[in-house]
Amino acid sequence: MTPRRFYRIRQILDQRQPDLTVLADGIHKSQNISAILRTCDAVGINELHWIVPPGEKSGIWKRSAGGSARWVKPQRHPDSAIAVAHLQARGMVLYAAHLSPTAVDYREVDYTRPCAVVLGAEKEGVSTAVRAACSAEITIPMYGMVESFNVSVAAALILAEVRQQRERAGLYDTGSRLPKDLYERTLFEWCHPKMARFCRERNLDYPPMDADGDIAEPSAWYAQVRAERLEEKT
């Protein structure tokens, strides 16, 4: 871990927007969800919420994601009711990107409040059940024969507007807005992904880091872990 990389990681974490997310509703193509994940990282979104019914095969296409799955956590939900309840419990309003007679220009809603942008599959759009929970339906004006952009392109356009509104409101300049425990856990996982996986697999607390982002006294930490394990066996 170089000081330059540690500074960069902390800088990115300080700009994460814990009250902003995307909810993917019925998006099955790995290329699309992966491209959306990449855009989420670019605008400072920490989690992408994804409705994936049990038994449905959906994954991240690494080529499109560009490694963003390491920086943005995909949170899967088995159905729309659970996903919506989870976001509303966090105080978020939902904006559905959906073409309808009541839809407003995507630039006319307030993205500086805690919110989730809901994106649906290109043919069906956002499901009726999810739309019923949304505060507004938004649309991107079109000037050609096609009715809509590809969903990943639409996500990029909408999230670019989200970022501009939040930049004007100073929400990227306030220092870390993540809860302290989440910040520290994420910082360690980003700095030391292999060690983090080692700890999770063995149900161990993460070791402390020093001011430069390195693991503080790793030999002493390993010795303590071994001693605790031996004590458990006796």
Coordinates of N, CA and C in Angstrom, one line a residue:
M1 N 0.8 -1.2 0.0 CA 0.0 0.0 0.0 C 0.9 1.2 0.0
T2 N 0.9 2.0 -1.1 CA 1.7 3.2 -1.2 C 0.9 4.4 -0.6
P3 N 1.5 5.4 0.0 CA 0.8 6.5 0.5 C -0.1 7.2 -0.5
R4 N 0.3 7.2 -1.8 CA -0.5 7.9 -2.8 C -1.8 7.1 -3.0
R5 N -1.7 5.8 -3.1 CA -2.9 5.0 -3.2 C -3.8 5.1 -2.0
F6 N -3.3 5.1 -0.8 CA -4.0 5.2 0.4 C -4.8 6.5 0.4
Y7 N -4.1 7.6 0.0 CA -4.8 8.9 0.0 C -5.9 8.9 -1.0
R8 N -5.7 8.3 -2.2 CA -6.7 8.2 -3.2 C -7.9 7.4 -2.8
I9 N -7.7 6.3 -2.1 CA -8.8 5.5 -1.6 C -9.6 6.3 -0.6
R10 N -9.0 7.0 0.3 CA -9.7 7.8 1.4 C -10.4 9.0 0.7
Q11 N -9.8 9.6 -0.3 CA -10.5 10.6 -1.0 C -11.8 10.2 -1.7
I12 N -11.8 9.0 -2.3 CA -13.0 8.4 -2.9 C -14.0 8.1 -1.9
L13 N -13.6 7.5 -0.8 CA -14.6 7.2 0.3 C -15.2 8.5 0.9
D14 N -14.4 9.5 1.0 CA -14.9 10.8 1.5 C -16.0 11.4 0.6
Q15 N -16.0 11.0 -0.6 CA -17.0 11.5 -1.6 C -18.2 10.6 -1.8
R16 N -18.2 9.5 -1.2 CA -19.3 8.5 -1.4 C -20.6 9.1 -0.8
Q17 N -21.7 8.8 -1.5 CA -23.0 9.3 -1.2 C -23.9 8.2 -0.7
P18 N -24.0 8.1 0.7 CA -24.7 7.0 1.3 C -26.2 7.1 1.1
D19 N -26.7 8.3 0.8 CA -28.2 8.5 0.6 C -28.6 8.6 -0.9
L20 N -27.8 7.9 -1.7 CA -28.0 7.8 -3.2 C -27.8 6.4 -3.6
T21 N -28.7 5.9 -4.4 CA -28.5 4.6 -5.0 C -29.3 4.4 -6.3
V22 N -29.1 3.2 -6.9 CA -29.9 2.8 -8.0 C -30.5 1.5 -7.7
L23 N -31.8 1.3 -8.1 CA -32.5 0.1 -8.0 C -32.8 -0.5 -9.4
A24 N -32.2 -1.6 -9.7 CA -32.3 -2.3 -11.0 C -33.5 -3.3 -10.8
D25 N -34.6 -3.0 -11.6 CA -35.8 -3.8 -11.5 C -36.0 -4.6 -12.8
G26 N -35.8 -5.9 -12.8 CA -36.0 -6.7 -14.0 C -34.9 -6.6 -15.1
I27 N -33.8 -6.1 -14.7 CA -32.7 -6.0 -15.7 C -31.9 -7.3 -15.6
H28 N -31.9 -8.1 -16.7 CA -31.3 -9.4 -16.7 C -30.0 -9.5 -17.4
K29 N -29.8 -8.6 -18.4 CA -28.5 -8.7 -19.2 C -27.3 -8.3 -18.3
S30 N -26.4 -9.2 -18.3 CA -25.2 -8.9 -17.4 C -24.4 -7.7 -17.9
Q31 N -24.4 -7.5 -19.3 CA -23.7 -6.3 -19.8 C -24.3 -5.0 -19.3
N32 N -25.6 -5.0 -19.3 CA -26.3 -3.7 -18.8 C -26.1 -3.5 -17.3
I33 N -26.3 -4.5 -16.5 CA -26.1 -4.3 -15.1 C -24.6 -3.9 -14.7
S34 N -23.7 -4.5 -15.5 CA -22.3 -4.2 -15.3 C -22.0 -2.8 -15.7
A35 N -22.5 -2.3 -16.8 CA -22.3 -0.9 -17.2 C -22.9 0.1 -16.2
I36 N -24.1 -0.2 -15.7 CA -24.7 0.6 -14.7 C -23.8 0.7 -13.4
L37 N -23.3 -0.5 -13.0 CA -22.5 -0.6 -11.8 C -21.2 0.4 -12.0
R38 N -20.7 0.4 -13.2 CA -19.5 1.2 -13.5 C -19.9 2.7 -13.3
T39 N -21.1 3.1 -13.8 CA -21.5 4.5 -13.7 C -21.8 4.8 -12.3
C40 N -22.3 3.9 -11.5 CA -22.6 4.1 -10.1 C -21.3 4.5 -9.4
D41 N -20.2 3.8 -9.7 CA -18.9 4.1 -9.1 C -18.5 5.5 -9.5
A42 N -18.7 5.9 -10.7 CA -18.2 7.2 -11.2 C -18.9 8.4 -10.5
V43 N -20.1 8.2 -10.0 CA -20.8 9.3 -9.4 C -20.8 9.2 -7.9
G44 N -20.1 8.2 -7.3 CA -20.0 8.1 -5.9 C -21.0 7.3 -5.2
I45 N -21.7 6.4 -5.9 CA -22.7 5.5 -5.3 C -22.0 4.3 -4.6
N46 N -22.4 4.0 -3.4 CA -21.7 2.9 -2.7 C -22.3 1.6 -2.9
E47 N -23.6 1.5 -3.1 CA -24.4 0.3 -3.3 C -25.3 0.4 -4.5
L48 N -25.4 -0.7 -5.2 CA -26.4 -0.8 -6.3 C -27.4 -1.9 -5.8
H49 N -28.7 -1.6 -5.8 CA -29.7 -2.6 -5.3 C -30.3 -3.2 -6.6
W50 N -30.5 -4.5 -6.5 CA -30.8 -5.3 -7.7 C -31.9 -6.4 -7.3
I51 N -33.0 -6.3 -8.0 CA -34.1 -7.3 -7.7 C -33.8 -8.6 -8.6
V52 N -33.4 -9.6 -7.9 CA -33.1 -10.9 -8.6 C -33.8 -12.0 -7.9
P53 N -35.0 -12.5 -8.5 CA -35.8 -13.5 -7.9 C -34.9 -14.8 -7.7
P54 N -35.3 -15.6 -6.7 CA -34.5 -16.8 -6.4 C -34.5 -17.8 -7.6
G55 N -33.4 -18.3 -7.9 CA -33.2 -19.2 -9.0 C -32.9 -18.5 -10.3
E56 N -33.0 -17.2 -10.4 CA -32.6 -16.5 -11.6 C -31.1 -16.3 -11.7
K57 N -30.6 -16.6 -12.9 CA -29.1 -16.5 -13.1 C -28.8 -15.1 -13.6
S58 N -28.2 -14.3 -12.8 CA -27.8 -13.0 -13.2 C -26.4 -12.7 -12.6
G59 N -25.5 -12.2 -13.4 CA -24.2 -11.9 -12.9 C -23.6 -10.6 -13.4
I60 N -22.4 -10.4 -13.0 CA -21.7 -9.2 -13.4 C -20.7 -9.5 -14.5
W61 N -20.8 -8.8 -15.6 CA -19.9 -9.0 -16.8 C -18.7 -8.1 -16.5
K62 N -17.6 -8.8 -16.2 CA -16.4 -8.1 -15.7 C -15.9 -7.1 -16.7
R63 N -16.0 -7.4 -18.0 CA -15.5 -6.5 -19.0 C -16.2 -5.1 -19.0
S64 N -17.5 -5.2 -18.9 CA -18.3 -3.9 -18.8 C -18.1 -3.2 -17.5
A65 N -18.0 -4.0 -16.4 CA -17.9 -3.4 -15.1 C -16.6 -2.7 -14.8
G66 N -15.6 -3.2 -15.5 CA -14.3 -2.5 -15.3 C -13.7 -2.6 -13.9
G67 N -14.1 -3.7 -13.2 CA -13.6 -3.8 -11.8 C -14.4 -3.1 -10.8
S68 N -15.6 -2.5 -11.3 CA -16.4 -1.7 -10.3 C -17.1 -2.5 -9.3
A69 N -17.2 -3.8 -9.5 CA -17.9 -4.6 -8.4 C -17.0 -4.6 -7.1
R70 N -15.8 -4.2 -7.2 CA -15.0 -4.1 -6.0 C -15.3 -2.9 -5.2
W71 N -15.7 -1.8 -5.9 CA -15.9 -0.5 -5.3 C -17.4 -0.2 -5.0
V72 N -18.3 -0.9 -5.7 CA -19.7 -0.7 -5.5 C -20.3 -2.1 -5.2
K73 N -21.0 -2.2 -4.1 CA -21.5 -3.5 -3.7 C -22.9 -3.7 -4.3
P74 N -23.1 -4.8 -5.1 CA -24.4 -5.1 -5.6 C -25.2 -5.8 -4.4
Q75 N -26.3 -5.2 -4.0 CA -27.2 -5.8 -3.0 C -28.4 -6.4 -3.7
R76 N -28.5 -7.7 -3.6 CA -29.6 -8.4 -4.3 C -30.8 -8.6 -3.3
H77 N -32.0 -8.4 -3.9 CA -33.2 -8.6 -3.2 C -34.1 -9.6 -4.0
P78 N -34.8 -10.5 -3.2 CA -35.5 -11.6 -3.9 C -36.8 -11.1 -4.6
D79 N -37.3 -10.0 -4.2 CA -38.5 -9.5 -4.8 C -38.6 -8.0 -4.6
S80 N -39.6 -7.4 -5.4 CA -39.7 -5.9 -5.4 C -40.2 -5.4 -4.0
A81 N -41.0 -6.1 -3.3 CA -41.5 -5.6 -2.0 C -40.4 -5.4 -1.0
I82 N -39.5 -6.4 -1.0 CA -38.4 -6.3 0.0 C -37.5 -5.2 -0.4
A83 N -37.2 -5.1 -1.7 CA -36.3 -4.0 -2.2 C -36.8 -2.6 -1.8
V84 N -38.1 -2.4 -2.2 CA -38.7 -1.1 -1.9 C -38.7 -0.8 -0.4
A85 N -39.1 -1.8 0.4 CA -39.2 -1.6 1.8 C -37.8 -1.2 2.4
H86 N -36.8 -1.9 1.9 CA -35.4 -1.6 2.4 C -35.0 -0.2 2.1
L87 N -35.3 0.3 0.9 CA -34.9 1.7 0.6 C -35.7 2.7 1.3
Q88 N -37.0 2.4 1.4 CA -37.9 3.4 2.1 C -37.5 3.5 3.6
A89 N -37.1 2.3 4.2 CA -36.7 2.3 5.6 C -35.5 3.2 5.8
R90 N -34.7 3.5 4.7 CA -33.5 4.3 4.8 C -33.9 5.8 4.5
G91 N -35.2 6.1 4.3 CA -35.7 7.4 4.1 C -35.5 7.9 2.7
M92 N -35.4 7.0 1.7 CA -35.2 7.3 0.3 C -36.5 7.4 -0.4
V93 N -36.6 8.5 -1.3 CA -37.7 8.5 -2.2 C -37.2 7.8 -3.5
L94 N -38.2 7.3 -4.3 CA -37.8 6.5 -5.5 C -38.3 7.3 -6.7
Y95 N -37.4 7.4 -7.7 CA -37.8 8.0 -9.0 C -37.7 6.9 -10.1
A96 N -38.8 6.6 -10.7 CA -38.8 5.6 -11.7 C -38.5 6.1 -13.1
A97 N -37.5 5.7 -13.8 CA -37.2 6.0 -15.2 C -38.1 5.2 -16.0
H98 N -39.3 5.8 -16.4 CA -40.3 5.1 -17.0 C -41.2 6.0 -17.9
L99 N -41.3 5.6 -19.2 CA -42.1 6.4 -20.1 C -43.6 6.2 -19.8
S100 N -44.3 7.3 -19.5 CA -45.7 7.3 -19.2 C -46.3 8.7 -19.4
P101 N -47.6 8.9 -19.5 CA -48.2 10.2 -19.7 C -47.9 11.2 -18.5
T102 N -47.6 10.6 -17.3 CA -47.3 11.5 -16.2 C -45.8 11.7 -15.9
A103 N -45.0 11.1 -16.8 CA -43.5 11.3 -16.5 C -43.1 12.7 -16.8
V104 N -42.1 13.1 -16.0 CA -41.6 14.5 -16.1 C -40.1 14.4 -16.6
D105 N -39.6 15.5 -17.2 CA -38.2 15.5 -17.6 C -37.3 15.2 -16.4
Y106 N -36.4 14.3 -16.7 CA -35.5 13.8 -15.6 C -34.7 14.9 -14.9
R107 N -34.6 16.0 -15.5 CA -33.8 17.2 -14.9 C -34.7 18.0 -14.0
E108 N -36.0 17.7 -13.9 CA -36.9 18.5 -13.1 C -37.1 18.0 -11.7
V109 N -36.5 16.9 -11.3 CA -36.7 16.4 -9.9 C -35.5 16.7 -9.1
D110 N -35.7 16.6 -7.8 CA -34.6 16.9 -6.8 C -33.8 15.7 -6.4
Y111 N -32.6 15.6 -6.9 CA -31.7 14.5 -6.5 C -30.8 14.7 -5.3
T112 N -31.0 15.9 -4.7 CA -30.1 16.2 -3.6 C -30.7 15.6 -2.3
R113 N -32.0 15.2 -2.3 CA -32.6 14.5 -1.2 C -32.2 13.1 -1.2
P114 N -32.3 12.3 -0.1 CA -32.1 10.9 -0.2 C -33.0 10.2 -1.2
C115 N -32.4 9.5 -2.2 CA -33.2 9.0 -3.3 C -32.6 7.8 -4.0
A116 N -33.4 7.1 -4.7 CA -33.0 5.9 -5.5 C -33.6 6.1 -6.9
V117 N -32.7 6.0 -7.9 CA -33.2 6.0 -9.3 C -33.5 4.6 -9.7
V118 N -34.7 4.4 -10.1 CA -35.2 3.0 -10.4 C -35.1 2.8 -11.9
L119 N -34.5 1.8 -12.4 CA -34.3 1.5 -13.8 C -34.9 0.1 -14.1
G120 N -35.7 0.0 -15.2 CA -36.3 -1.3 -15.5 C -35.7 -1.8 -16.8
A121 N -36.2 -3.0 -17.2 CA -35.8 -3.6 -18.4 C -36.3 -2.8 -19.6
E122 N -35.6 -2.8 -20.7 CA -35.9 -1.9 -21.8 C -37.3 -2.1 -22.4
K123 N -37.8 -3.3 -22.5 CA -39.1 -3.6 -23.1 C -40.2 -3.3 -22.1
E124 N -40.1 -3.8 -20.9 CA -41.2 -3.7 -19.9 C -41.1 -2.5 -19.1
G125 N -39.9 -1.9 -18.9 CA -39.8 -0.8 -18.0 C -39.9 -1.2 -16.6
V126 N -40.1 -0.2 -15.7 CA -40.2 -0.5 -14.3 C -41.5 -1.2 -14.0
S127 N -41.5 -2.2 -13.2 CA -42.7 -3.0 -12.9 C -43.8 -2.1 -12.2
T128 N -45.0 -2.5 -12.4 CA -46.2 -1.8 -11.8 C -46.0 -1.7 -10.3
A129 N -45.6 -2.8 -9.7 CA -45.5 -2.8 -8.2 C -44.5 -1.8 -7.7
V130 N -43.4 -1.7 -8.4 CA -42.3 -0.7 -8.0 C -42.8 0.7 -8.3
R131 N -43.4 0.9 -9.4 CA -43.9 2.2 -9.8 C -44.9 2.8 -8.8
A132 N -45.6 1.9 -8.2 CA -46.6 2.3 -7.2 C -46.0 3.0 -6.0
A133 N -44.7 2.6 -5.7 CA -44.0 3.1 -4.6 C -43.2 4.3 -4.9
C134 N -43.1 4.7 -6.1 CA -42.3 5.8 -6.6 C -42.9 7.2 -6.4
S135 N -42.1 8.2 -6.1 CA -42.6 9.5 -5.9 C -42.9 10.2 -7.2
A136 N -42.1 9.8 -8.3 CA -42.3 10.4 -9.6 C -41.7 9.5 -10.6
E137 N -42.3 9.6 -11.8 CA -41.8 8.9 -13.0 C -41.0 9.9 -13.9
I138 N -39.8 9.6 -14.3 CA -39.0 10.5 -15.0 C -38.7 9.9 -16.4
T139 N -38.4 10.8 -17.4 CA -38.1 10.4 -18.7 C -37.1 11.3 -19.3
I140 N -36.3 10.8 -20.3 CA -35.3 11.6 -21.0 C -35.9 12.0 -22.4
P141 N -36.0 13.2 -22.7 CA -36.6 13.7 -23.9 C -35.9 13.1 -25.1
M142 N -36.6 12.6 -26.1 CA -36.1 12.0 -27.3 C -36.4 12.8 -28.6
Y143 N -35.5 12.9 -29.5 CA -35.8 13.7 -30.7 C -35.6 12.8 -32.0
G144 N -35.7 11.5 -31.8 CA -35.6 10.6 -33.0 C -36.8 9.7 -33.1
M145 N -36.6 8.6 -33.8 CA -37.7 7.6 -34.0 C -37.8 6.7 -32.8
V146 N -36.6 6.4 -32.2 CA -36.6 5.5 -31.1 C -37.3 6.2 -29.8
E147 N -37.9 5.3 -29.0 CA -38.6 5.9 -27.8 C -37.7 6.0 -26.6
S148 N -36.6 5.3 -26.6 CA -35.7 5.4 -25.4 C -34.3 5.0 -25.7
F149 N -33.4 5.3 -24.8 CA -32.0 4.9 -24.9 C -31.9 3.5 -24.3
N150 N -30.8 2.8 -24.6 CA -30.4 1.6 -23.9 C -30.4 1.9 -22.4
V151 N -30.8 1.0 -21.5 CA -30.9 1.2 -20.1 C -29.6 1.7 -19.5
S152 N -28.5 1.2 -19.9 CA -27.2 1.6 -19.3 C -26.9 3.0 -19.8
V153 N -27.3 3.4 -21.0 CA -27.0 4.8 -21.4 C -28.0 5.7 -20.7
A154 N -29.2 5.3 -20.5 CA -30.2 6.1 -19.7 C -29.6 6.3 -18.3
A155 N -29.1 5.3 -17.7 CA -28.5 5.4 -16.4 C -27.4 6.4 -16.3
A156 N -26.5 6.4 -17.3 CA -25.4 7.4 -17.3 C -25.9 8.8 -17.5
L157 N -26.9 9.0 -18.3 CA -27.4 10.4 -18.5 C -28.1 10.9 -17.2
I158 N -28.9 10.1 -16.6 CA -29.7 10.5 -15.4 C -28.7 10.7 -14.2
L159 N -27.7 9.8 -14.1 CA -26.8 9.9 -13.0 C -25.8 11.1 -13.2
A160 N -25.6 11.5 -14.4 CA -24.8 12.7 -14.7 C -25.5 13.9 -14.1
E161 N -26.8 14.0 -14.3 CA -27.6 15.1 -13.8 C -27.6 15.0 -12.3
V162 N -27.7 13.8 -11.7 CA -27.7 13.6 -10.3 C -26.4 14.2 -9.7
R163 N -25.3 13.8 -10.3 CA -24.0 14.3 -9.9 C -23.9 15.9 -9.9
Q164 N -24.4 16.4 -11.0 CA -24.3 17.9 -11.2 C -25.1 18.6 -10.1
Q165 N -26.3 18.1 -9.8 CA -27.1 18.7 -8.7 C -26.4 18.6 -7.4
R166 N -25.9 17.4 -7.1 CA -25.2 17.2 -5.8 C -23.9 18.0 -5.7
E167 N -23.2 18.2 -6.8 CA -22.0 19.0 -6.8 C -22.4 20.5 -6.5
R168 N -23.5 21.0 -7.1 CA -23.9 22.3 -6.8 C -24.3 22.5 -5.4
A169 N -24.9 21.4 -4.8 CA -25.3 21.5 -3.4 C -24.1 21.3 -2.4
G170 N -22.9 21.0 -2.9 CA -21.8 20.8 -2.1 C -21.7 19.4 -1.4
L171 N -22.5 18.4 -1.9 CA -22.6 17.2 -1.2 C -21.4 16.3 -1.4
Y172 N -20.5 16.7 -2.3 CA -19.2 15.9 -2.5 C -18.1 16.6 -1.7
D173 N -18.4 17.7 -1.0 CA -17.3 18.5 -0.4 C -17.4 18.5 1.1
T174 N -18.3 17.7 1.7 CA -18.5 17.8 3.2 C -17.7 16.9 4.0
G175 N -16.8 16.1 3.4 CA -16.1 15.1 4.1 C -16.9 13.8 4.1
S176 N -16.4 12.8 4.8 CA -17.1 11.5 4.8 C -18.5 11.6 5.3
R177 N -19.5 11.1 4.5 CA -20.9 11.0 4.9 C -21.3 9.6 5.2
L178 N -20.3 8.7 5.1 CA -20.6 7.3 5.5 C -20.6 7.1 7.0
P179 N -21.4 6.2 7.6 CA -21.3 5.9 9.0 C -19.9 5.5 9.3
K180 N -19.4 5.8 10.5 CA -18.0 5.6 10.9 C -17.6 4.1 10.7
D181 N -18.5 3.2 11.2 CA -18.1 1.7 11.1 C -18.1 1.3 9.7
L182 N -19.0 1.7 8.9 CA -19.0 1.4 7.4 C -17.8 1.9 6.7
Y183 N -17.4 3.2 7.1 CA -16.3 3.8 6.5 C -15.0 3.0 6.8
E184 N -14.8 2.7 8.1 CA -13.6 2.0 8.5 C -13.5 0.5 7.9
R185 N -14.7 -0.1 7.8 CA -14.7 -1.5 7.2 C -14.4 -1.4 5.8
T186 N -15.0 -0.5 5.1 CA -14.8 -0.4 3.6 C -13.4 0.0 3.3
L187 N -12.8 0.9 4.1 CA -11.5 1.4 3.9 C -10.5 0.2 4.0
F188 N -10.7 -0.7 5.0 CA -9.8 -1.9 5.1 C -10.0 -2.8 3.9
E189 N -11.3 -3.0 3.5 CA -11.5 -4.0 2.4 C -11.0 -3.5 1.1
W190 N -11.0 -2.2 0.9 CA -10.4 -1.6 -0.3 C -8.9 -1.6 -0.3
C191 N -8.3 -1.4 0.9 CA -6.9 -1.4 1.0 C -6.3 -2.8 1.0
H192 N -7.0 -3.8 1.6 CA -6.4 -5.1 1.8 C -7.5 -6.2 1.5
P193 N -7.9 -6.3 0.2 CA -9.0 -7.2 -0.1 C -8.7 -8.7 0.2
K194 N -7.5 -9.1 0.0 CA -7.1 -10.5 0.3 C -7.2 -10.8 1.8
M195 N -6.7 -9.9 2.6 CA -6.7 -10.0 4.1 C -8.2 -9.9 4.6
A196 N -9.0 -9.1 4.0 CA -10.4 -8.9 4.4 C -11.1 -10.3 4.1
R197 N -10.9 -10.9 2.9 CA -11.5 -12.2 2.6 C -11.0 -13.2 3.6
F198 N -9.7 -13.2 3.9 CA -9.2 -14.2 4.9 C -9.9 -14.1 6.3
C199 N -10.1 -12.8 6.7 CA -10.8 -12.6 8.0 C -12.3 -13.0 7.9
R200 N -13.0 -12.7 6.8 CA -14.4 -13.0 6.7 C -14.6 -14.5 6.7
E201 N -13.7 -15.2 6.0 CA -13.9 -16.7 5.9 C -13.6 -17.4 7.3
R202 N -12.9 -16.7 8.2 CA -12.6 -17.3 9.5 C -13.3 -16.5 10.6
N203 N -14.2 -15.6 10.3 CA -15.0 -14.9 11.3 C -14.0 -14.1 12.2
L204 N -13.0 -13.5 11.7 CA -12.1 -12.7 12.5 C -12.3 -11.2 12.3
D205 N -12.0 -10.4 13.3 CA -12.1 -9.0 13.2 C -10.9 -8.5 12.3
Y206 N -11.1 -7.5 11.6 CA -10.0 -6.9 10.7 C -8.9 -6.4 11.6
P207 N -7.7 -6.6 11.3 CA -6.6 -6.0 12.1 C -6.5 -4.5 11.9
P208 N -5.9 -3.8 12.8 CA -5.9 -2.3 12.7 C -4.9 -1.9 11.6
M209 N -5.1 -0.8 11.1 CA -4.1 -0.2 10.1 C -3.4 1.0 10.7
D210 N -2.2 1.2 10.2 CA -1.5 2.4 10.7 C -1.8 3.6 9.8
A211 N -1.2 4.7 10.1 CA -1.5 6.0 9.4 C -1.3 6.0 7.9
D212 N -0.5 5.0 7.4 CA -0.2 4.9 6.0 C -1.0 3.9 5.3
G213 N -1.9 3.3 6.0 CA -2.8 2.3 5.4 C -2.3 0.9 5.4
D214 N -1.1 0.6 6.0 CA -0.6 -0.7 6.1 C -1.1 -1.4 7.4
I215 N -1.1 -2.7 7.4 CA -1.5 -3.4 8.6 C -0.5 -3.1 9.8
A216 N -1.0 -2.7 10.9 CA -0.2 -2.3 12.0 C 0.3 -3.6 12.7
E217 N 1.6 -3.8 12.8 CA 2.2 -5.0 13.5 C 1.5 -6.3 13.2
P218 N 1.6 -6.7 11.9 CA 0.9 -7.9 11.5 C 1.4 -9.2 12.2
S219 N 2.7 -9.3 12.6 CA 3.2 -10.4 13.3 C 2.5 -10.6 14.6
A220 N 2.3 -9.5 15.3 CA 1.6 -9.5 16.6 C 0.1 -9.9 16.5
W221 N -0.5 -9.4 15.4 CA -1.9 -9.8 15.1 C -2.0 -11.3 14.9
Y222 N -1.2 -11.8 14.0 CA -1.2 -13.3 13.7 C -1.0 -14.1 15.0
A223 N 0.0 -13.6 15.8 CA 0.3 -14.4 17.0 C -1.0 -14.3 18.0
Q224 N -1.7 -13.2 18.0 CA -2.8 -13.1 18.9 C -3.9 -14.1 18.3
V225 N -4.1 -14.1 17.0 CA -5.2 -15.0 16.4 C -4.8 -16.4 16.7
R226 N -3.6 -16.8 16.6 CA -3.2 -18.2 16.8 C -3.4 -18.6 18.3
A227 N -3.1 -17.6 19.2 CA -3.3 -17.9 20.6 C -4.8 -18.0 21.0
E228 N -5.6 -17.2 20.4 CA -7.0 -17.3 20.6 C -7.6 -18.6 20.1
R229 N -7.1 -19.1 18.9 CA -7.6 -20.3 18.4 C -7.1 -21.5 19.2
L230 N -5.9 -21.5 19.7 CA -5.5 -22.6 20.6 C -6.3 -22.6 21.9
E231 N -6.6 -21.4 22.4 CA -7.4 -21.3 23.6 C -8.8 -21.9 23.4
E232 N -9.3 -21.7 22.2 CA -10.7 -22.2 21.9 C -10.7 -23.8 21.9
K233 N -9.5 -24.3 21.4 CA -9.5 -25.8 21.3 C -9.3 -26.5 22.6
T234 N -8.7 -25.8 23.6 CA -8.4 -26.4 24.9 C -9.6 -26.3 25.8

